[in-house]
Amino acid sequence: MKKRIEELDIIKAICITGIVFAHAGHSLGWIGYFYVYGFYFVAGVTWRDKPFSGLLTAKIKRIYIPFVIANLIAEIFCIFLHNYTDYYGGTYPFRSYMISILMFNLKENIMAPSWFLFPLFCIPFLFFFLRKAVKNDGMLFLITFLLFITATLCRDTLNQIQWNNCAVITNLAIGLFIFTCGFVYGHNNQIKHYLTNGKYAFELFLLSVFILFEAKYYWNYSCNMRAGTFSNTVWTFILCPAGICFLIYFSHAVVEKGSWIKKILTCIGKRSMSIMFFHVLSFSLVTLAGIYLFHSTYEPSWTNAFHGTWYPYINAGVGLTVPLAADFLIETIRKKVHI
């Protein structure tokens, strides 16, 4: 079995934590700007050339099948949830729901937060054909960079092409560029060494933190990756490498430190997909508990969760811990029965 790269698990842990908190109502500062980028980047770092059939099989097993299974579980839960709250997801015709699942197209559904899994599924295939045509890393970077710039400049037109309420063309172009950045980073030992152990590594880390902080609190940069909208094309390009650099440096520092934080983050990172699929359902557990135990009222929303000063933190905590505990339990059972 291939040894896991701890830095990549930590990057995924940071990103999935940002996703959960953002969906719970808190953006965790500037994490909201690049949490989706992190998954594209990690996918690029772990890219290995293989036949198309092998790539297709791998993506179906790792993304598509878990997506279908998670959505079938979600539908059962949503039917139950609809009986006790105003959530409307359980009222969809089952045939329409199944077609939506098979098409990766679950707009306005409790599983809709997994919208970026469709671009994440498609991007490796785009990269596969690009890699067949272009062998040079520098040319790969240049081509995907030009596609990135073109997509951001033409976003108003391209954003009209929607899939799962996602500006799919814009996201594919941006994601392909970030994926390529990850591939070049993982493929080029000189770049990897320079970024993590080089002479100016700490200075670059401070610069990335400064850029992200300034964009959030002083330049009021806004970004909605799903809708494909952002306030400035230039800043979108600047924030991509700044966010990636922050993730690389932070994860590398955590691994070198080797503390309890590393253990927690690597555990979260290993189970990031389980958290992705089930964190919104976990929010609803808080709602149901509030209804039954405290007879609380709630504001119906797509998360079907309470809103207020401290409820979002509880939602986020439950959204992380419940899928984590369930996945850990399933893994333990599988080991005991030798599945």
Short mmCIF file of C-alpha atoms in Angstrom, two decimals:
data_model
loop_
_atom_site.label_atom_id
_atom_site.label_comp_id
_atom_site.label_asym_id
_atom_site.label_seq_id
_atom_site.Cartn_x
_atom_site.Cartn_y
_atom_site.Cartn_z
CA MET A 1 0.00 0.00 0.00
CA LYS A 2 1.31 3.44 -0.95
CA LYS A 3 2.21 5.57 2.07
CA ARG A 4 -0.07 8.56 2.60
CA ILE A 5 1.47 12.02 2.38
CA GLU A 6 0.66 13.69 5.69
CA GLU A 7 0.93 17.23 4.31
CA LEU A 8 -1.81 16.50 1.79
CA ASP A 9 -4.10 15.06 4.47
CA ILE A 10 -3.57 18.23 6.50
CA ILE A 11 -4.38 20.43 3.49
CA LYS A 12 -7.60 18.48 2.95
CA ALA A 13 -8.41 18.80 6.65
CA ILE A 14 -8.03 22.59 6.55
CA CYS A 15 -10.15 22.81 3.40
CA ILE A 16 -12.98 20.56 4.58
CA THR A 17 -13.06 22.43 7.91
CA GLY A 18 -13.43 25.67 5.93
CA ILE A 19 -16.28 24.15 3.90
CA VAL A 20 -18.15 22.94 7.00
CA PHE A 21 -17.82 26.26 8.84
CA ALA A 22 -18.80 28.24 5.73
CA HIS A 23 -21.96 26.14 5.30
CA ALA A 24 -22.69 26.55 9.01
CA GLY A 25 -22.54 30.34 8.63
CA HIS A 26 -18.93 31.18 9.48
CA SER A 27 -16.22 31.69 6.89
CA LEU A 28 -13.22 31.23 9.26
CA GLY A 29 -11.56 34.39 8.00
CA TRP A 30 -10.01 33.99 4.58
CA ILE A 31 -10.24 30.19 4.43
CA GLY A 32 -13.44 30.68 2.46
CA TYR A 33 -11.44 32.03 -0.46
CA PHE A 34 -9.50 28.90 -1.26
CA TYR A 35 -10.96 25.84 0.44
CA VAL A 36 -12.18 24.45 -2.90
CA TYR A 37 -8.81 25.20 -4.53
CA GLY A 38 -7.12 22.94 -1.99
CA PHE A 39 -8.91 19.81 -3.22
CA TYR A 40 -8.02 20.60 -6.84
CA PHE A 41 -4.40 21.18 -5.79
CA VAL A 42 -4.13 17.90 -3.83
CA ALA A 43 -5.64 15.99 -6.78
CA GLY A 44 -2.94 17.48 -9.01
CA VAL A 45 -0.13 16.62 -6.61
CA THR A 46 -1.24 12.98 -6.43
CA TRP A 47 -1.65 12.64 -10.21
CA ARG A 48 0.09 9.64 -11.72
CA ASP A 49 0.07 8.85 -15.44
CA LYS A 50 -2.10 5.81 -16.12
CA PRO A 51 -4.27 4.40 -18.94
CA PHE A 52 -7.62 6.09 -19.49
CA SER A 53 -9.48 2.96 -18.34
CA GLY A 54 -7.54 2.99 -15.06
CA LEU A 55 -8.28 6.68 -14.54
CA LEU A 56 -11.99 6.19 -15.23
CA THR A 57 -12.20 3.23 -12.85
CA ALA A 58 -10.37 5.13 -10.10
CA LYS A 59 -12.60 8.20 -10.33
CA ILE A 60 -15.79 6.14 -10.41
CA LYS A 61 -14.68 4.23 -7.29
CA ARG A 62 -13.39 7.24 -5.34
CA ILE A 63 -15.90 9.94 -6.27
CA TYR A 64 -18.91 8.76 -8.25
CA ILE A 65 -19.94 5.61 -6.34
CA PRO A 66 -19.53 7.28 -2.90
CA PHE A 67 -21.54 10.22 -4.27
CA VAL A 68 -24.42 7.94 -5.31
CA ILE A 69 -24.41 5.97 -2.04
CA ALA A 70 -24.26 9.12 0.09
CA ASN A 71 -27.20 10.62 -1.79
CA LEU A 72 -29.34 7.52 -1.38
CA ILE A 73 -28.69 7.64 2.37
CA ALA A 74 -29.47 11.35 2.33
CA GLU A 75 -32.81 10.78 0.61
CA ILE A 76 -33.90 8.34 3.32
CA PHE A 77 -32.92 10.84 5.98
CA CYS A 78 -34.64 13.70 4.13
CA ILE A 79 -37.96 11.84 3.96
CA PHE A 80 -37.82 11.43 7.75
CA LEU A 81 -36.65 15.02 8.20
CA HIS A 82 -39.53 16.38 6.13
CA ASN A 83 -42.04 14.89 8.59
CA TYR A 84 -40.67 17.01 11.46
CA THR A 85 -39.41 20.20 9.80
CA ASP A 86 -40.12 22.41 6.81
CA TYR A 87 -37.33 20.83 4.79
CA TYR A 88 -38.61 20.08 1.28
CA GLY A 89 -35.92 17.67 0.05
CA GLY A 90 -37.87 14.56 0.96
CA THR A 91 -40.75 15.57 -1.30
CA TYR A 92 -38.89 15.16 -4.60
CA PRO A 93 -40.21 12.41 -6.92
CA PHE A 94 -37.87 9.46 -6.44
CA ARG A 95 -37.36 8.93 -10.19
CA SER A 96 -36.33 12.56 -10.69
CA TYR A 97 -34.08 12.33 -7.66
CA MET A 98 -32.35 9.21 -9.02
CA ILE A 99 -31.78 10.83 -12.41
CA SER A 100 -30.29 13.87 -10.66
CA ILE A 101 -27.96 11.64 -8.66
CA LEU A 102 -26.76 9.73 -11.72
CA MET A 103 -26.15 13.03 -13.52
CA PHE A 104 -24.20 14.61 -10.65
CA ASN A 105 -26.84 17.35 -10.66
CA LEU A 106 -28.45 17.99 -7.26
CA LYS A 107 -29.30 21.68 -7.30
CA GLU A 108 -31.36 23.01 -4.38
CA ASN A 109 -30.92 19.76 -2.47
CA ILE A 110 -29.44 18.95 0.91
CA MET A 111 -26.52 17.34 -0.94
CA ALA A 112 -26.01 20.38 -3.17
CA PRO A 113 -22.92 21.51 -1.17
CA SER A 114 -21.02 18.73 -2.95
CA TRP A 115 -21.33 20.71 -6.19
CA PHE A 116 -17.55 20.94 -6.65
CA LEU A 117 -17.23 17.15 -6.85
CA PHE A 118 -18.50 17.30 -10.44
CA PRO A 119 -15.63 19.60 -11.57
CA LEU A 120 -13.26 17.52 -9.41
CA PHE A 121 -14.45 14.40 -11.26
CA CYS A 122 -14.10 15.99 -14.73
CA ILE A 123 -10.81 17.89 -14.36
CA PRO A 124 -8.51 14.81 -14.30
CA PHE A 125 -9.95 13.73 -17.66
CA LEU A 126 -9.30 17.18 -19.14
CA PHE A 127 -5.77 17.01 -17.75
CA PHE A 128 -5.31 13.48 -19.10
CA PHE A 129 -5.87 14.59 -22.71
CA LEU A 130 -3.86 17.79 -22.21
CA ARG A 131 -0.98 15.79 -20.75
CA LYS A 132 -1.08 13.45 -23.77
CA ALA A 133 -0.68 16.44 -26.08
CA VAL A 134 1.79 18.47 -23.97
CA LYS A 135 4.63 16.76 -22.09
CA ASN A 136 6.48 19.86 -20.88
CA ASP A 137 5.46 21.07 -17.40
CA GLY A 138 6.08 24.71 -18.27
CA MET A 139 3.83 24.53 -21.32
CA LEU A 140 1.12 22.77 -19.30
CA PHE A 141 1.24 25.57 -16.77
CA LEU A 142 1.14 28.26 -19.48
CA ILE A 143 -1.80 26.70 -21.37
CA THR A 144 -3.92 26.21 -18.25
CA PHE A 145 -3.00 29.71 -17.04
CA LEU A 146 -4.26 31.19 -20.32
CA LEU A 147 -7.47 29.16 -20.02
CA PHE A 148 -7.83 30.43 -16.45
CA ILE A 149 -7.40 34.08 -17.51
CA THR A 150 -9.77 33.66 -20.47
CA ALA A 151 -12.45 32.07 -18.29
CA THR A 152 -12.22 34.76 -15.61
CA LEU A 153 -12.33 37.59 -18.15
CA CYS A 154 -15.33 36.03 -19.95
CA ARG A 155 -17.04 34.80 -16.78
CA ASP A 156 -20.26 36.78 -17.28
CA THR A 157 -20.92 34.86 -20.50
CA LEU A 158 -19.57 31.50 -19.34
CA ASN A 159 -21.42 31.59 -16.02
CA GLN A 160 -24.70 31.19 -17.88
CA ILE A 161 -23.72 27.55 -18.43
CA GLN A 162 -24.89 25.96 -15.18
CA TRP A 163 -24.63 22.48 -13.69
CA ASN A 164 -25.90 21.89 -10.16
CA ASN A 165 -26.21 25.69 -9.90
CA CYS A 166 -22.47 25.74 -10.52
CA ALA A 167 -20.78 27.95 -13.13
CA VAL A 168 -19.27 24.79 -14.53
CA ILE A 169 -17.07 26.17 -17.37
CA THR A 170 -15.51 28.84 -15.16
CA ASN A 171 -14.92 26.31 -12.38
CA LEU A 172 -13.44 23.75 -14.77
CA ALA A 173 -10.99 26.34 -16.11
CA ILE A 174 -9.95 27.60 -12.67
CA GLY A 175 -9.84 24.08 -11.27
CA LEU A 176 -7.72 22.82 -14.17
CA PHE A 177 -5.19 25.59 -13.55
CA ILE A 178 -5.01 24.81 -9.81
CA PHE A 179 -4.80 21.07 -10.60
CA THR A 180 -1.88 21.78 -12.93
CA CYS A 181 -0.19 23.88 -10.22
CA GLY A 182 -0.47 20.85 -7.93
CA PHE A 183 0.90 18.53 -10.61
CA VAL A 184 3.90 20.79 -11.34
CA TYR A 185 4.56 21.15 -7.60
CA GLY A 186 4.45 17.37 -7.05
CA HIS A 187 6.34 16.60 -10.26
CA ASN A 188 9.14 19.13 -9.78
CA ASN A 189 11.28 18.41 -6.74
CA GLN A 190 13.12 21.73 -7.09
CA ILE A 191 9.91 23.75 -6.70
CA LYS A 192 8.77 21.56 -3.81
CA HIS A 193 12.12 21.92 -2.04
CA TYR A 194 12.25 25.67 -2.60
CA LEU A 195 8.76 26.30 -1.28
CA THR A 196 9.11 24.22 1.88
CA ASN A 197 12.84 24.26 2.68
CA GLY A 198 14.21 27.08 0.58
CA LYS A 199 16.01 30.18 1.77
CA TYR A 200 12.93 32.40 1.50
CA ALA A 201 10.29 29.88 2.59
CA PHE A 202 9.35 31.74 5.78
CA GLU A 203 9.21 35.09 3.98
CA LEU A 204 6.91 33.63 1.32
CA PHE A 205 4.71 32.19 4.05
CA LEU A 206 4.38 35.60 5.71
CA LEU A 207 3.66 37.18 2.32
CA SER A 208 0.88 34.69 1.60
CA VAL A 209 -0.70 35.37 5.02
CA PHE A 210 -0.44 39.12 4.43
CA ILE A 211 -2.09 38.90 0.97
CA LEU A 212 -4.98 36.79 2.26
CA PHE A 213 -5.48 39.04 5.28
CA GLU A 214 -5.42 42.22 3.19
CA ALA A 215 -7.83 40.81 0.61
CA LYS A 216 -10.33 39.90 3.30
CA TYR A 217 -10.20 42.86 5.64
CA TYR A 218 -8.95 45.85 3.64
CA TRP A 219 -9.53 45.30 -0.08
CA ASN A 220 -12.92 43.69 0.53
CA TYR A 221 -12.31 41.06 -2.11
CA SER A 222 -15.37 38.88 -2.66
CA CYS A 223 -15.50 35.45 -4.24
CA ASN A 224 -18.21 32.87 -4.89
CA MET A 225 -16.61 29.89 -6.57
CA ARG A 226 -19.89 28.07 -7.11
CA ALA A 227 -21.48 31.00 -8.93
CA GLY A 228 -18.19 31.80 -10.67
CA THR A 229 -18.30 35.41 -9.47
CA PHE A 230 -15.44 37.39 -7.97
CA SER A 231 -14.68 41.06 -7.69
CA ASN A 232 -11.43 41.16 -9.64
CA THR A 233 -9.68 38.87 -12.14
CA VAL A 234 -6.18 39.99 -11.13
CA TRP A 235 -6.87 39.36 -7.46
CA THR A 236 -8.33 35.98 -8.28
CA PHE A 237 -5.01 35.02 -9.82
CA ILE A 238 -3.03 36.49 -6.91
CA LEU A 239 -5.17 34.76 -4.28
CA CYS A 240 -4.85 31.32 -5.92
CA PRO A 241 -1.08 30.96 -5.36
CA ALA A 242 -1.26 32.87 -2.05
CA GLY A 243 -3.87 30.44 -0.72
CA ILE A 244 -1.95 27.42 -2.00
CA CYS A 245 1.30 28.70 -0.48
CA PHE A 246 -0.43 29.17 2.86
CA LEU A 247 -1.75 25.59 2.72
CA ILE A 248 1.66 24.18 1.78
CA TYR A 249 3.56 26.07 4.49
CA PHE A 250 1.02 25.46 7.21
CA SER A 251 0.78 21.72 6.50
CA HIS A 252 4.57 21.39 6.31
CA ALA A 253 5.00 23.22 9.63
CA VAL A 254 2.37 21.01 11.32
CA VAL A 255 4.09 17.82 10.10
CA GLU A 256 7.49 19.05 11.29
CA LYS A 257 6.06 20.02 14.68
CA GLY A 258 4.47 16.59 15.07
CA SER A 259 2.05 17.58 17.83
CA TRP A 260 -1.50 16.53 18.69
CA ILE A 261 -2.71 19.04 16.09
CA LYS A 262 -1.04 16.92 13.42
CA LYS A 263 -2.88 13.79 14.62
CA ILE A 264 -6.25 15.54 14.60
CA LEU A 265 -5.78 17.16 11.19
CA THR A 266 -4.47 14.01 9.50
CA CYS A 267 -7.44 12.09 10.92
CA ILE A 268 -9.85 14.71 9.51
CA GLY A 269 -8.02 14.80 6.18
CA LYS A 270 -8.20 11.03 5.70
CA ARG A 271 -11.98 11.20 6.11
CA SER A 272 -12.60 14.48 4.30
CA MET A 273 -14.98 12.92 1.76
CA SER A 274 -17.19 11.43 4.47
CA ILE A 275 -17.40 14.85 6.09
CA MET A 276 -18.13 16.44 2.71
CA PHE A 277 -21.05 14.12 2.05
CA PHE A 278 -22.66 14.13 5.49
CA HIS A 279 -21.91 17.41 7.26
CA VAL A 280 -25.15 19.14 6.18
CA LEU A 281 -27.19 16.14 7.30
CA SER A 282 -25.38 16.40 10.62
CA PHE A 283 -26.50 20.03 10.95
CA SER A 284 -30.05 18.72 10.88
CA LEU A 285 -29.34 16.52 13.90
CA VAL A 286 -28.84 19.72 15.87
CA THR A 287 -32.17 21.02 14.58
CA LEU A 288 -34.04 17.83 15.48
CA ALA A 289 -32.42 17.75 18.94
CA GLY A 290 -33.47 21.35 19.51
CA ILE A 291 -37.04 20.61 18.45
CA TYR A 292 -37.39 17.51 20.66
CA LEU A 293 -35.35 18.51 23.71
CA PHE A 294 -35.83 22.27 23.95
CA HIS A 295 -38.94 22.84 21.77
CA SER A 296 -36.91 25.46 19.95
CA THR A 297 -38.00 27.25 16.82
CA TYR A 298 -35.73 27.48 13.82
CA GLU A 299 -35.44 29.39 10.59
CA PRO A 300 -35.99 27.06 7.61
CA SER A 301 -33.09 27.23 5.20
CA TRP A 302 -31.21 24.98 2.81
CA THR A 303 -29.26 23.66 5.81
CA ASN A 304 -32.48 23.36 7.82
CA ALA A 305 -30.53 24.44 10.90
CA PHE A 306 -30.77 27.00 13.68
CA HIS A 307 -29.33 30.46 13.17
CA GLY A 308 -27.91 32.62 15.93
CA THR A 309 -24.76 33.54 17.77
CA TRP A 310 -23.72 30.06 18.90
CA TYR A 311 -25.82 27.59 16.88
CA PRO A 312 -23.57 27.78 13.80
CA TYR A 313 -20.58 26.74 15.91
CA ILE A 314 -22.52 23.74 17.22
CA ASN A 315 -23.60 22.89 13.67
CA ALA A 316 -20.00 23.08 12.48
CA GLY A 317 -18.74 20.98 15.38
CA VAL A 318 -21.38 18.30 14.79
CA GLY A 319 -20.80 18.51 11.01
CA LEU A 320 -17.16 17.58 11.59
CA THR A 321 -17.41 15.08 14.42
CA VAL A 322 -20.45 12.97 13.47
CA PRO A 323 -19.22 11.93 9.96
CA LEU A 324 -15.72 11.50 11.42
CA ALA A 325 -16.96 9.18 14.17
CA ALA A 326 -19.21 7.24 11.78
CA ASP A 327 -16.40 6.72 9.27
CA PHE A 328 -14.00 5.65 12.03
CA LEU A 329 -16.59 3.16 13.36
CA ILE A 330 -17.18 1.68 9.90
CA GLU A 331 -13.43 1.37 9.34
CA THR A 332 -13.02 -0.42 12.70
CA ILE A 333 -15.83 -2.87 11.91
CA ARG A 334 -14.37 -3.59 8.47
CA LYS A 335 -10.99 -4.42 10.01
CA LYS A 336 -12.56 -6.76 12.56
CA VAL A 337 -14.54 -8.69 9.97
CA HIS A 338 -11.64 -8.51 7.47
CA ILE A 339 -13.66 -6.90 4.66
#
